Short mmCIF file of N, CA and C in Angstrom, two decimals:
data_model
loop_
_atom_site.label_atom_id
_atom_site.label_comp_id
_atom_site.label_asym_id
_atom_site.label_seq_id
_atom_site.Cartn_x
_atom_site.Cartn_y
_atom_site.Cartn_z
N MET A 1 -56.25 -1.16 -60.13
CA MET A 1 -55.41 -2.29 -59.75
C MET A 1 -55.77 -3.55 -60.55
N ILE A 2 -57.00 -3.66 -61.01
CA ILE A 2 -57.42 -4.83 -61.77
C ILE A 2 -56.66 -4.92 -63.09
N TRP A 3 -56.53 -3.80 -63.78
CA TRP A 3 -55.81 -3.84 -65.06
C TRP A 3 -54.32 -4.14 -64.83
N TYR A 4 -53.77 -3.69 -63.69
CA TYR A 4 -52.36 -3.99 -63.38
C TYR A 4 -52.20 -5.49 -63.12
N ALA A 5 -53.13 -6.06 -62.37
CA ALA A 5 -53.09 -7.50 -62.14
C ALA A 5 -53.19 -8.25 -63.47
N ALA A 6 -54.01 -7.75 -64.39
CA ALA A 6 -54.12 -8.38 -65.71
C ALA A 6 -52.80 -8.30 -66.46
N LEU A 7 -52.11 -7.16 -66.35
CA LEU A 7 -50.80 -7.02 -67.00
C LEU A 7 -49.79 -8.00 -66.42
N VAL A 8 -49.73 -8.10 -65.10
CA VAL A 8 -48.79 -9.01 -64.45
C VAL A 8 -49.13 -10.45 -64.82
N LEU A 9 -50.40 -10.80 -64.85
CA LEU A 9 -50.81 -12.15 -65.26
C LEU A 9 -50.47 -12.41 -66.73
N ALA A 10 -50.58 -11.39 -67.57
CA ALA A 10 -50.19 -11.55 -68.98
C ALA A 10 -48.69 -11.83 -69.08
N VAL A 11 -47.89 -11.14 -68.28
CA VAL A 11 -46.45 -11.41 -68.27
C VAL A 11 -46.19 -12.82 -67.75
N ALA A 12 -46.94 -13.24 -66.74
CA ALA A 12 -46.80 -14.61 -66.23
C ALA A 12 -47.16 -15.61 -67.33
N GLY A 13 -48.19 -15.34 -68.09
CA GLY A 13 -48.56 -16.20 -69.22
C GLY A 13 -47.46 -16.25 -70.26
N GLU A 14 -46.81 -15.11 -70.48
CA GLU A 14 -45.69 -15.06 -71.41
C GLU A 14 -44.56 -15.95 -70.92
N ARG A 15 -44.33 -15.96 -69.61
CA ARG A 15 -43.29 -16.82 -69.02
C ARG A 15 -43.62 -18.30 -69.25
N VAL A 16 -44.89 -18.66 -69.12
CA VAL A 16 -45.31 -20.05 -69.37
C VAL A 16 -45.05 -20.40 -70.84
N ALA A 17 -45.35 -19.46 -71.74
CA ALA A 17 -45.07 -19.70 -73.16
C ALA A 17 -43.57 -19.89 -73.39
N GLU A 18 -42.74 -19.08 -72.73
CA GLU A 18 -41.28 -19.24 -72.82
C GLU A 18 -40.86 -20.63 -72.37
N LEU A 19 -41.43 -21.09 -71.26
CA LEU A 19 -41.06 -22.41 -70.75
C LEU A 19 -41.44 -23.52 -71.72
N ALA A 20 -42.58 -23.36 -72.38
CA ALA A 20 -42.99 -24.36 -73.38
C ALA A 20 -42.00 -24.38 -74.55
N VAL A 21 -41.58 -23.20 -74.98
CA VAL A 21 -40.58 -23.11 -76.05
C VAL A 21 -39.26 -23.73 -75.57
N ALA A 22 -38.88 -23.43 -74.34
CA ALA A 22 -37.61 -23.94 -73.79
C ALA A 22 -37.61 -25.47 -73.71
N VAL A 23 -38.74 -26.07 -73.38
CA VAL A 23 -38.82 -27.53 -73.31
C VAL A 23 -38.56 -28.13 -74.69
N ARG A 24 -39.19 -27.57 -75.72
CA ARG A 24 -38.96 -28.05 -77.10
C ARG A 24 -37.49 -27.87 -77.49
N HIS A 25 -36.95 -26.71 -77.15
CA HIS A 25 -35.57 -26.43 -77.52
C HIS A 25 -34.58 -27.30 -76.74
N THR A 26 -34.93 -27.65 -75.52
CA THR A 26 -34.06 -28.54 -74.73
C THR A 26 -33.99 -29.90 -75.40
N ARG A 27 -35.12 -30.42 -75.86
CA ARG A 27 -35.13 -31.70 -76.57
C ARG A 27 -34.24 -31.64 -77.82
N TRP A 28 -34.38 -30.54 -78.58
CA TRP A 28 -33.58 -30.36 -79.79
C TRP A 28 -32.09 -30.33 -79.44
N ALA A 29 -31.73 -29.55 -78.43
CA ALA A 29 -30.32 -29.40 -78.06
C ALA A 29 -29.73 -30.72 -77.58
N ARG A 30 -30.47 -31.42 -76.74
CA ARG A 30 -29.96 -32.70 -76.23
C ARG A 30 -29.81 -33.73 -77.35
N ALA A 31 -30.73 -33.71 -78.30
CA ALA A 31 -30.63 -34.62 -79.45
C ALA A 31 -29.39 -34.32 -80.28
N GLY A 32 -28.95 -33.06 -80.25
CA GLY A 32 -27.76 -32.66 -81.00
C GLY A 32 -26.49 -32.69 -80.18
N GLY A 33 -26.54 -33.31 -79.01
CA GLY A 33 -25.35 -33.40 -78.17
C GLY A 33 -25.16 -32.22 -77.24
N GLY A 34 -26.20 -31.42 -77.05
CA GLY A 34 -26.12 -30.25 -76.19
C GLY A 34 -25.69 -30.58 -74.77
N VAL A 35 -24.88 -29.70 -74.22
CA VAL A 35 -24.37 -29.86 -72.87
C VAL A 35 -24.92 -28.73 -72.01
N GLU A 36 -25.52 -29.10 -70.88
CA GLU A 36 -26.08 -28.08 -69.98
C GLU A 36 -25.04 -27.66 -68.95
N SER A 37 -24.98 -26.37 -68.71
CA SER A 37 -24.13 -25.78 -67.68
C SER A 37 -25.00 -24.95 -66.76
N GLY A 38 -24.51 -24.70 -65.56
CA GLY A 38 -25.19 -23.76 -64.66
C GLY A 38 -26.46 -24.25 -64.01
N ARG A 39 -26.58 -25.55 -63.85
CA ARG A 39 -27.79 -26.07 -63.21
C ARG A 39 -27.97 -25.51 -61.80
N GLY A 40 -26.88 -25.22 -61.14
CA GLY A 40 -26.95 -24.76 -59.75
C GLY A 40 -27.66 -23.43 -59.57
N HIS A 41 -27.51 -22.53 -60.53
CA HIS A 41 -28.15 -21.22 -60.37
C HIS A 41 -29.56 -21.16 -60.97
N TYR A 42 -29.95 -22.16 -61.73
CA TYR A 42 -31.26 -22.14 -62.39
C TYR A 42 -32.43 -22.04 -61.41
N PRO A 43 -32.46 -22.82 -60.32
CA PRO A 43 -33.57 -22.68 -59.37
C PRO A 43 -33.66 -21.27 -58.76
N ALA A 44 -32.52 -20.64 -58.52
CA ALA A 44 -32.54 -19.27 -57.99
C ALA A 44 -33.13 -18.31 -59.02
N MET A 45 -32.84 -18.54 -60.28
CA MET A 45 -33.39 -17.68 -61.33
C MET A 45 -34.91 -17.84 -61.42
N VAL A 46 -35.38 -19.08 -61.36
CA VAL A 46 -36.83 -19.32 -61.40
C VAL A 46 -37.50 -18.66 -60.19
N ALA A 47 -36.91 -18.82 -59.02
CA ALA A 47 -37.48 -18.23 -57.81
C ALA A 47 -37.51 -16.70 -57.90
N LEU A 48 -36.44 -16.11 -58.41
CA LEU A 48 -36.38 -14.65 -58.51
C LEU A 48 -37.43 -14.12 -59.48
N HIS A 49 -37.59 -14.77 -60.61
CA HIS A 49 -38.59 -14.31 -61.58
C HIS A 49 -40.02 -14.52 -61.07
N THR A 50 -40.24 -15.58 -60.34
CA THR A 50 -41.55 -15.79 -59.72
C THR A 50 -41.81 -14.74 -58.66
N ALA A 51 -40.79 -14.44 -57.86
CA ALA A 51 -40.92 -13.42 -56.81
C ALA A 51 -41.18 -12.04 -57.41
N LEU A 52 -40.60 -11.77 -58.57
CA LEU A 52 -40.87 -10.48 -59.23
C LEU A 52 -42.36 -10.34 -59.50
N LEU A 53 -42.97 -11.35 -60.09
CA LEU A 53 -44.39 -11.27 -60.43
C LEU A 53 -45.25 -11.15 -59.18
N ALA A 54 -44.95 -11.98 -58.18
CA ALA A 54 -45.72 -11.91 -56.93
C ALA A 54 -45.49 -10.58 -56.23
N GLY A 55 -44.25 -10.13 -56.20
CA GLY A 55 -43.93 -8.87 -55.53
C GLY A 55 -44.65 -7.68 -56.14
N CYS A 56 -44.79 -7.69 -57.45
CA CYS A 56 -45.52 -6.60 -58.11
C CYS A 56 -46.93 -6.48 -57.55
N LEU A 57 -47.62 -7.60 -57.47
CA LEU A 57 -49.01 -7.59 -57.02
C LEU A 57 -49.13 -7.33 -55.52
N VAL A 58 -48.26 -7.99 -54.75
CA VAL A 58 -48.35 -7.84 -53.29
C VAL A 58 -48.01 -6.41 -52.88
N GLU A 59 -46.91 -5.88 -53.40
CA GLU A 59 -46.53 -4.52 -52.98
C GLU A 59 -47.53 -3.48 -53.45
N ALA A 60 -47.94 -3.56 -54.70
CA ALA A 60 -48.89 -2.56 -55.20
C ALA A 60 -50.20 -2.60 -54.42
N GLY A 61 -50.66 -3.82 -54.09
CA GLY A 61 -51.92 -3.95 -53.35
C GLY A 61 -51.79 -3.67 -51.87
N ALA A 62 -50.86 -4.35 -51.20
CA ALA A 62 -50.74 -4.25 -49.75
C ALA A 62 -50.23 -2.88 -49.30
N ALA A 63 -49.32 -2.31 -50.07
CA ALA A 63 -48.77 -1.00 -49.68
C ALA A 63 -49.58 0.15 -50.28
N GLY A 64 -50.60 -0.18 -51.04
CA GLY A 64 -51.46 0.85 -51.60
C GLY A 64 -50.72 1.78 -52.56
N ARG A 65 -49.80 1.21 -53.33
CA ARG A 65 -49.04 2.03 -54.27
C ARG A 65 -49.99 2.60 -55.33
N PRO A 66 -49.88 3.87 -55.58
CA PRO A 66 -50.77 4.49 -56.57
C PRO A 66 -50.26 4.29 -58.00
N PHE A 67 -51.17 4.39 -58.93
CA PHE A 67 -50.79 4.44 -60.33
C PHE A 67 -50.54 5.90 -60.66
N VAL A 68 -49.32 6.21 -61.03
CA VAL A 68 -48.95 7.59 -61.42
C VAL A 68 -48.88 7.57 -62.95
N PRO A 69 -49.85 8.21 -63.62
CA PRO A 69 -49.96 8.06 -65.07
C PRO A 69 -48.67 8.30 -65.87
N LEU A 70 -47.96 9.34 -65.60
CA LEU A 70 -46.76 9.63 -66.38
C LEU A 70 -45.73 8.50 -66.25
N LEU A 71 -45.47 8.07 -65.04
CA LEU A 71 -44.54 6.97 -64.81
C LEU A 71 -45.14 5.65 -65.28
N GLY A 72 -46.38 5.39 -64.91
CA GLY A 72 -47.01 4.11 -65.21
C GLY A 72 -47.08 3.81 -66.70
N TRP A 73 -47.52 4.76 -67.49
CA TRP A 73 -47.64 4.52 -68.93
C TRP A 73 -46.27 4.41 -69.59
N ALA A 74 -45.30 5.18 -69.11
CA ALA A 74 -43.94 5.05 -69.64
C ALA A 74 -43.39 3.66 -69.35
N MET A 75 -43.66 3.14 -68.15
CA MET A 75 -43.18 1.81 -67.79
C MET A 75 -43.91 0.71 -68.55
N VAL A 76 -45.19 0.92 -68.88
CA VAL A 76 -45.90 -0.04 -69.73
C VAL A 76 -45.19 -0.14 -71.09
N ALA A 77 -44.78 1.01 -71.62
CA ALA A 77 -44.06 1.02 -72.90
C ALA A 77 -42.74 0.25 -72.78
N VAL A 78 -42.04 0.41 -71.66
CA VAL A 78 -40.78 -0.32 -71.46
C VAL A 78 -41.06 -1.82 -71.34
N VAL A 79 -42.10 -2.21 -70.62
CA VAL A 79 -42.46 -3.63 -70.51
C VAL A 79 -42.73 -4.21 -71.89
N LEU A 80 -43.49 -3.50 -72.70
CA LEU A 80 -43.80 -3.99 -74.05
C LEU A 80 -42.53 -4.07 -74.92
N ALA A 81 -41.66 -3.08 -74.80
CA ALA A 81 -40.40 -3.11 -75.55
C ALA A 81 -39.52 -4.28 -75.09
N ALA A 82 -39.52 -4.56 -73.80
CA ALA A 82 -38.74 -5.69 -73.28
C ALA A 82 -39.28 -7.01 -73.83
N GLN A 83 -40.60 -7.13 -73.92
CA GLN A 83 -41.20 -8.35 -74.49
C GLN A 83 -40.80 -8.49 -75.96
N ALA A 84 -40.85 -7.38 -76.69
CA ALA A 84 -40.47 -7.42 -78.11
C ALA A 84 -39.01 -7.83 -78.27
N LEU A 85 -38.13 -7.27 -77.45
CA LEU A 85 -36.72 -7.63 -77.52
C LEU A 85 -36.52 -9.11 -77.16
N ARG A 86 -37.20 -9.58 -76.12
CA ARG A 86 -37.07 -10.98 -75.72
C ARG A 86 -37.46 -11.92 -76.86
N TRP A 87 -38.59 -11.64 -77.50
CA TRP A 87 -39.05 -12.53 -78.58
C TRP A 87 -38.22 -12.36 -79.84
N TRP A 88 -37.60 -11.21 -80.03
CA TRP A 88 -36.64 -11.05 -81.13
C TRP A 88 -35.44 -11.97 -80.87
N CYS A 89 -35.00 -12.02 -79.62
CA CYS A 89 -33.90 -12.92 -79.24
C CYS A 89 -34.28 -14.37 -79.49
N ILE A 90 -35.47 -14.74 -79.06
CA ILE A 90 -35.94 -16.12 -79.22
C ILE A 90 -36.01 -16.48 -80.70
N ARG A 91 -36.55 -15.59 -81.49
CA ARG A 91 -36.66 -15.85 -82.93
C ARG A 91 -35.29 -15.93 -83.59
N THR A 92 -34.39 -15.05 -83.20
CA THR A 92 -33.05 -15.04 -83.79
C THR A 92 -32.28 -16.31 -83.46
N LEU A 93 -32.34 -16.75 -82.20
CA LEU A 93 -31.61 -17.94 -81.80
C LEU A 93 -32.29 -19.23 -82.25
N GLY A 94 -33.58 -19.15 -82.53
CA GLY A 94 -34.30 -20.35 -82.95
C GLY A 94 -34.19 -21.42 -81.88
N PRO A 95 -33.93 -22.66 -82.27
CA PRO A 95 -33.91 -23.74 -81.28
C PRO A 95 -32.73 -23.67 -80.30
N ARG A 96 -31.81 -22.75 -80.52
CA ARG A 96 -30.70 -22.59 -79.57
C ARG A 96 -31.13 -21.81 -78.32
N TRP A 97 -32.23 -21.04 -78.42
CA TRP A 97 -32.67 -20.25 -77.27
C TRP A 97 -33.21 -21.18 -76.20
N ASN A 98 -32.92 -20.85 -74.95
CA ASN A 98 -33.40 -21.66 -73.85
C ASN A 98 -33.38 -20.85 -72.57
N THR A 99 -34.16 -21.27 -71.59
CA THR A 99 -34.09 -20.65 -70.27
C THR A 99 -32.92 -21.23 -69.48
N ARG A 100 -32.39 -22.33 -69.95
CA ARG A 100 -31.22 -22.96 -69.35
C ARG A 100 -30.01 -22.65 -70.23
N VAL A 101 -28.83 -22.93 -69.72
CA VAL A 101 -27.62 -22.77 -70.52
C VAL A 101 -27.30 -24.14 -71.11
N ILE A 102 -27.71 -24.33 -72.37
CA ILE A 102 -27.44 -25.58 -73.08
C ILE A 102 -26.81 -25.19 -74.41
N VAL A 103 -25.60 -25.67 -74.62
CA VAL A 103 -24.87 -25.33 -75.84
C VAL A 103 -24.62 -26.61 -76.63
N VAL A 104 -24.94 -26.55 -77.91
CA VAL A 104 -24.67 -27.68 -78.81
C VAL A 104 -23.26 -27.47 -79.36
N PRO A 105 -22.35 -28.38 -79.06
CA PRO A 105 -20.97 -28.22 -79.51
C PRO A 105 -20.85 -28.11 -81.03
N GLY A 106 -19.93 -27.26 -81.45
CA GLY A 106 -19.61 -27.15 -82.86
C GLY A 106 -20.42 -26.14 -83.64
N LEU A 107 -21.49 -25.62 -83.08
CA LEU A 107 -22.28 -24.63 -83.80
C LEU A 107 -21.62 -23.25 -83.68
N PRO A 108 -21.65 -22.47 -84.75
CA PRO A 108 -21.05 -21.14 -84.66
C PRO A 108 -21.90 -20.21 -83.79
N LEU A 109 -21.26 -19.20 -83.26
CA LEU A 109 -21.93 -18.20 -82.44
C LEU A 109 -22.93 -17.43 -83.30
N VAL A 110 -24.11 -17.16 -82.78
CA VAL A 110 -25.11 -16.38 -83.50
C VAL A 110 -24.72 -14.90 -83.37
N THR A 111 -24.65 -14.23 -84.51
CA THR A 111 -24.26 -12.81 -84.51
C THR A 111 -25.26 -11.93 -85.25
N GLY A 112 -26.43 -12.46 -85.53
CA GLY A 112 -27.46 -11.70 -86.23
C GLY A 112 -28.49 -11.14 -85.26
N GLY A 113 -29.50 -10.50 -85.81
CA GLY A 113 -30.58 -9.94 -84.99
C GLY A 113 -30.04 -9.02 -83.92
N PRO A 114 -30.58 -9.11 -82.72
CA PRO A 114 -30.10 -8.22 -81.65
C PRO A 114 -28.68 -8.56 -81.19
N TYR A 115 -28.21 -9.76 -81.56
CA TYR A 115 -26.86 -10.20 -81.16
C TYR A 115 -25.78 -9.48 -81.96
N ARG A 116 -26.15 -8.80 -83.03
CA ARG A 116 -25.16 -8.00 -83.74
C ARG A 116 -24.91 -6.68 -83.00
N LEU A 117 -25.83 -6.34 -82.10
CA LEU A 117 -25.73 -5.09 -81.34
C LEU A 117 -25.25 -5.30 -79.91
N LEU A 118 -25.67 -6.40 -79.30
CA LEU A 118 -25.38 -6.70 -77.89
C LEU A 118 -24.97 -8.15 -77.74
N ARG A 119 -24.11 -8.41 -76.79
CA ARG A 119 -23.67 -9.78 -76.54
C ARG A 119 -24.79 -10.61 -75.90
N HIS A 120 -25.54 -10.03 -74.97
CA HIS A 120 -26.59 -10.74 -74.24
C HIS A 120 -27.87 -9.90 -74.21
N PRO A 121 -28.52 -9.70 -75.36
CA PRO A 121 -29.69 -8.82 -75.38
C PRO A 121 -30.87 -9.32 -74.57
N ASN A 122 -31.02 -10.63 -74.41
CA ASN A 122 -32.14 -11.14 -73.62
C ASN A 122 -32.04 -10.66 -72.17
N TYR A 123 -30.82 -10.53 -71.67
CA TYR A 123 -30.65 -10.08 -70.29
C TYR A 123 -30.93 -8.59 -70.15
N VAL A 124 -30.78 -7.85 -71.22
CA VAL A 124 -31.19 -6.44 -71.22
C VAL A 124 -32.72 -6.39 -71.08
N ALA A 125 -33.40 -7.27 -71.80
CA ALA A 125 -34.86 -7.33 -71.71
C ALA A 125 -35.30 -7.70 -70.30
N VAL A 126 -34.63 -8.67 -69.70
CA VAL A 126 -34.96 -9.09 -68.33
C VAL A 126 -34.77 -7.93 -67.35
N ALA A 127 -33.64 -7.24 -67.47
CA ALA A 127 -33.35 -6.12 -66.56
C ALA A 127 -34.38 -5.00 -66.73
N ALA A 128 -34.69 -4.67 -67.96
CA ALA A 128 -35.66 -3.59 -68.22
C ALA A 128 -37.03 -3.96 -67.67
N GLU A 129 -37.46 -5.18 -67.92
CA GLU A 129 -38.75 -5.62 -67.42
C GLU A 129 -38.78 -5.65 -65.89
N GLY A 130 -37.68 -6.08 -65.28
CA GLY A 130 -37.61 -6.16 -63.82
C GLY A 130 -37.71 -4.82 -63.12
N ILE A 131 -37.32 -3.79 -63.82
CA ILE A 131 -37.48 -2.43 -63.28
C ILE A 131 -38.87 -1.90 -63.64
N ALA A 132 -39.25 -2.06 -64.89
CA ALA A 132 -40.46 -1.42 -65.40
C ALA A 132 -41.76 -2.03 -64.90
N LEU A 133 -41.85 -3.36 -64.87
CA LEU A 133 -43.12 -3.98 -64.49
C LEU A 133 -43.58 -3.55 -63.09
N PRO A 134 -42.71 -3.58 -62.09
CA PRO A 134 -43.16 -3.10 -60.78
C PRO A 134 -43.51 -1.61 -60.77
N LEU A 135 -42.73 -0.83 -61.51
CA LEU A 135 -42.96 0.63 -61.49
C LEU A 135 -44.21 1.07 -62.23
N VAL A 136 -44.80 0.18 -63.03
CA VAL A 136 -46.08 0.51 -63.66
C VAL A 136 -47.07 0.95 -62.59
N HIS A 137 -47.03 0.30 -61.44
CA HIS A 137 -47.97 0.64 -60.36
C HIS A 137 -47.24 1.03 -59.08
N GLY A 138 -46.06 1.62 -59.23
CA GLY A 138 -45.37 2.21 -58.09
C GLY A 138 -44.71 1.25 -57.12
N ALA A 139 -44.52 -0.01 -57.49
CA ALA A 139 -43.93 -1.00 -56.59
C ALA A 139 -42.40 -0.87 -56.63
N TRP A 140 -41.91 0.21 -56.09
CA TRP A 140 -40.48 0.53 -56.18
C TRP A 140 -39.61 -0.41 -55.35
N VAL A 141 -40.11 -0.92 -54.23
CA VAL A 141 -39.31 -1.85 -53.42
C VAL A 141 -39.05 -3.14 -54.23
N THR A 142 -40.07 -3.61 -54.92
CA THR A 142 -39.92 -4.80 -55.76
C THR A 142 -38.94 -4.52 -56.89
N ALA A 143 -39.04 -3.34 -57.51
CA ALA A 143 -38.13 -2.98 -58.61
C ALA A 143 -36.69 -2.96 -58.13
N VAL A 144 -36.45 -2.34 -56.98
CA VAL A 144 -35.08 -2.26 -56.45
C VAL A 144 -34.59 -3.64 -56.02
N GLY A 145 -35.41 -4.37 -55.30
CA GLY A 145 -35.01 -5.70 -54.83
C GLY A 145 -34.70 -6.64 -55.98
N PHE A 146 -35.57 -6.66 -56.98
CA PHE A 146 -35.32 -7.52 -58.14
C PHE A 146 -34.03 -7.10 -58.84
N THR A 147 -33.85 -5.81 -59.03
CA THR A 147 -32.68 -5.33 -59.77
C THR A 147 -31.38 -5.71 -59.07
N VAL A 148 -31.33 -5.54 -57.76
CA VAL A 148 -30.12 -5.90 -57.01
C VAL A 148 -29.85 -7.40 -57.12
N LEU A 149 -30.86 -8.21 -56.84
CA LEU A 149 -30.68 -9.67 -56.89
C LEU A 149 -30.42 -10.16 -58.31
N ASN A 150 -31.09 -9.56 -59.28
CA ASN A 150 -30.88 -9.96 -60.67
C ASN A 150 -29.47 -9.60 -61.14
N THR A 151 -28.93 -8.50 -60.67
CA THR A 151 -27.56 -8.12 -61.04
C THR A 151 -26.57 -9.18 -60.56
N VAL A 152 -26.75 -9.65 -59.34
CA VAL A 152 -25.88 -10.70 -58.80
C VAL A 152 -26.06 -11.99 -59.60
N LEU A 153 -27.30 -12.36 -59.84
CA LEU A 153 -27.59 -13.59 -60.59
C LEU A 153 -27.07 -13.52 -62.02
N MET A 154 -27.22 -12.37 -62.67
CA MET A 154 -26.76 -12.25 -64.04
C MET A 154 -25.24 -12.29 -64.14
N ALA A 155 -24.54 -11.83 -63.12
CA ALA A 155 -23.08 -11.94 -63.11
C ALA A 155 -22.69 -13.42 -63.15
N VAL A 156 -23.39 -14.23 -62.37
CA VAL A 156 -23.13 -15.68 -62.36
C VAL A 156 -23.53 -16.28 -63.70
N ARG A 157 -24.71 -15.92 -64.17
CA ARG A 157 -25.26 -16.50 -65.40
C ARG A 157 -24.40 -16.18 -66.62
N VAL A 158 -23.99 -14.93 -66.76
CA VAL A 158 -23.20 -14.54 -67.92
C VAL A 158 -21.84 -15.24 -67.91
N ARG A 159 -21.21 -15.34 -66.75
CA ARG A 159 -19.93 -16.07 -66.66
C ARG A 159 -20.13 -17.53 -67.07
N CYS A 160 -21.20 -18.13 -66.60
CA CYS A 160 -21.51 -19.52 -66.94
C CYS A 160 -21.74 -19.67 -68.44
N GLU A 161 -22.52 -18.78 -69.00
CA GLU A 161 -22.85 -18.84 -70.42
C GLU A 161 -21.61 -18.61 -71.29
N GLU A 162 -20.80 -17.64 -70.92
CA GLU A 162 -19.58 -17.36 -71.69
C GLU A 162 -18.63 -18.56 -71.66
N ALA A 163 -18.48 -19.19 -70.50
CA ALA A 163 -17.62 -20.36 -70.40
C ALA A 163 -18.17 -21.51 -71.24
N ALA A 164 -19.47 -21.71 -71.21
CA ALA A 164 -20.08 -22.79 -72.00
C ALA A 164 -19.92 -22.54 -73.49
N LEU A 165 -20.12 -21.30 -73.92
CA LEU A 165 -19.96 -20.96 -75.33
C LEU A 165 -18.51 -21.13 -75.78
N ALA A 166 -17.58 -20.69 -74.94
CA ALA A 166 -16.16 -20.79 -75.28
C ALA A 166 -15.72 -22.26 -75.40
N SER A 167 -16.23 -23.10 -74.53
CA SER A 167 -15.81 -24.51 -74.56
C SER A 167 -16.42 -25.26 -75.73
N ALA A 168 -17.53 -24.76 -76.27
CA ALA A 168 -18.21 -25.47 -77.35
C ALA A 168 -17.96 -24.88 -78.72
N SER A 169 -17.28 -23.73 -78.80
CA SER A 169 -17.06 -23.06 -80.08
C SER A 169 -16.08 -23.83 -80.96
N PRO A 170 -16.33 -23.82 -82.25
CA PRO A 170 -15.37 -24.46 -83.17
C PRO A 170 -14.03 -23.72 -83.08
N ALA A 171 -12.96 -24.41 -83.37
CA ALA A 171 -11.64 -23.80 -83.33
C ALA A 171 -11.60 -22.57 -84.21
N GLY A 172 -11.06 -21.49 -83.67
CA GLY A 172 -10.92 -20.26 -84.41
C GLY A 172 -12.15 -19.36 -84.39
N ALA A 173 -13.28 -19.84 -83.85
CA ALA A 173 -14.49 -19.03 -83.79
C ALA A 173 -14.39 -18.06 -82.62
N PRO A 174 -15.08 -16.93 -82.71
CA PRO A 174 -15.05 -15.99 -81.58
C PRO A 174 -15.68 -16.60 -80.35
N ALA A 175 -15.11 -16.33 -79.21
CA ALA A 175 -15.64 -16.88 -77.96
C ALA A 175 -16.71 -16.00 -77.40
#
């Protein structure tokens, strides 16, 4: 359980690093006339992601969930792949990436990196991690609960993001 707690804490540290990047990117976006959308759902997203990390530790410890090597190691690989995909997204978007929905008007849509394959690859990383991280140590209730709530939240988030991108796109650019 100690190594699992270390893994969850490492993911929490990664989240702190994301927030530091997002703060810098928010300053850049606002300086360029960036407009924020979706403020209403942002606190729910922060709460859900915090609950995922806490739920992993609480369920695995309190419910005595065992580490099942075949499942656990496979899920560690998925967690690592999700982190790689997330940082590929961050690198591809550069200062446009953010934990908030902030769009700088007039900039063309990014279609390189993972965005040439998927419309919202960062959300694929979030979904994969939300399933895999709890299942590393058998916390299936947390995996299911996060997945259900994240699906609802992502439906709201993607609609918000698509509307923001469409309203800020240059004339004739893909929405």
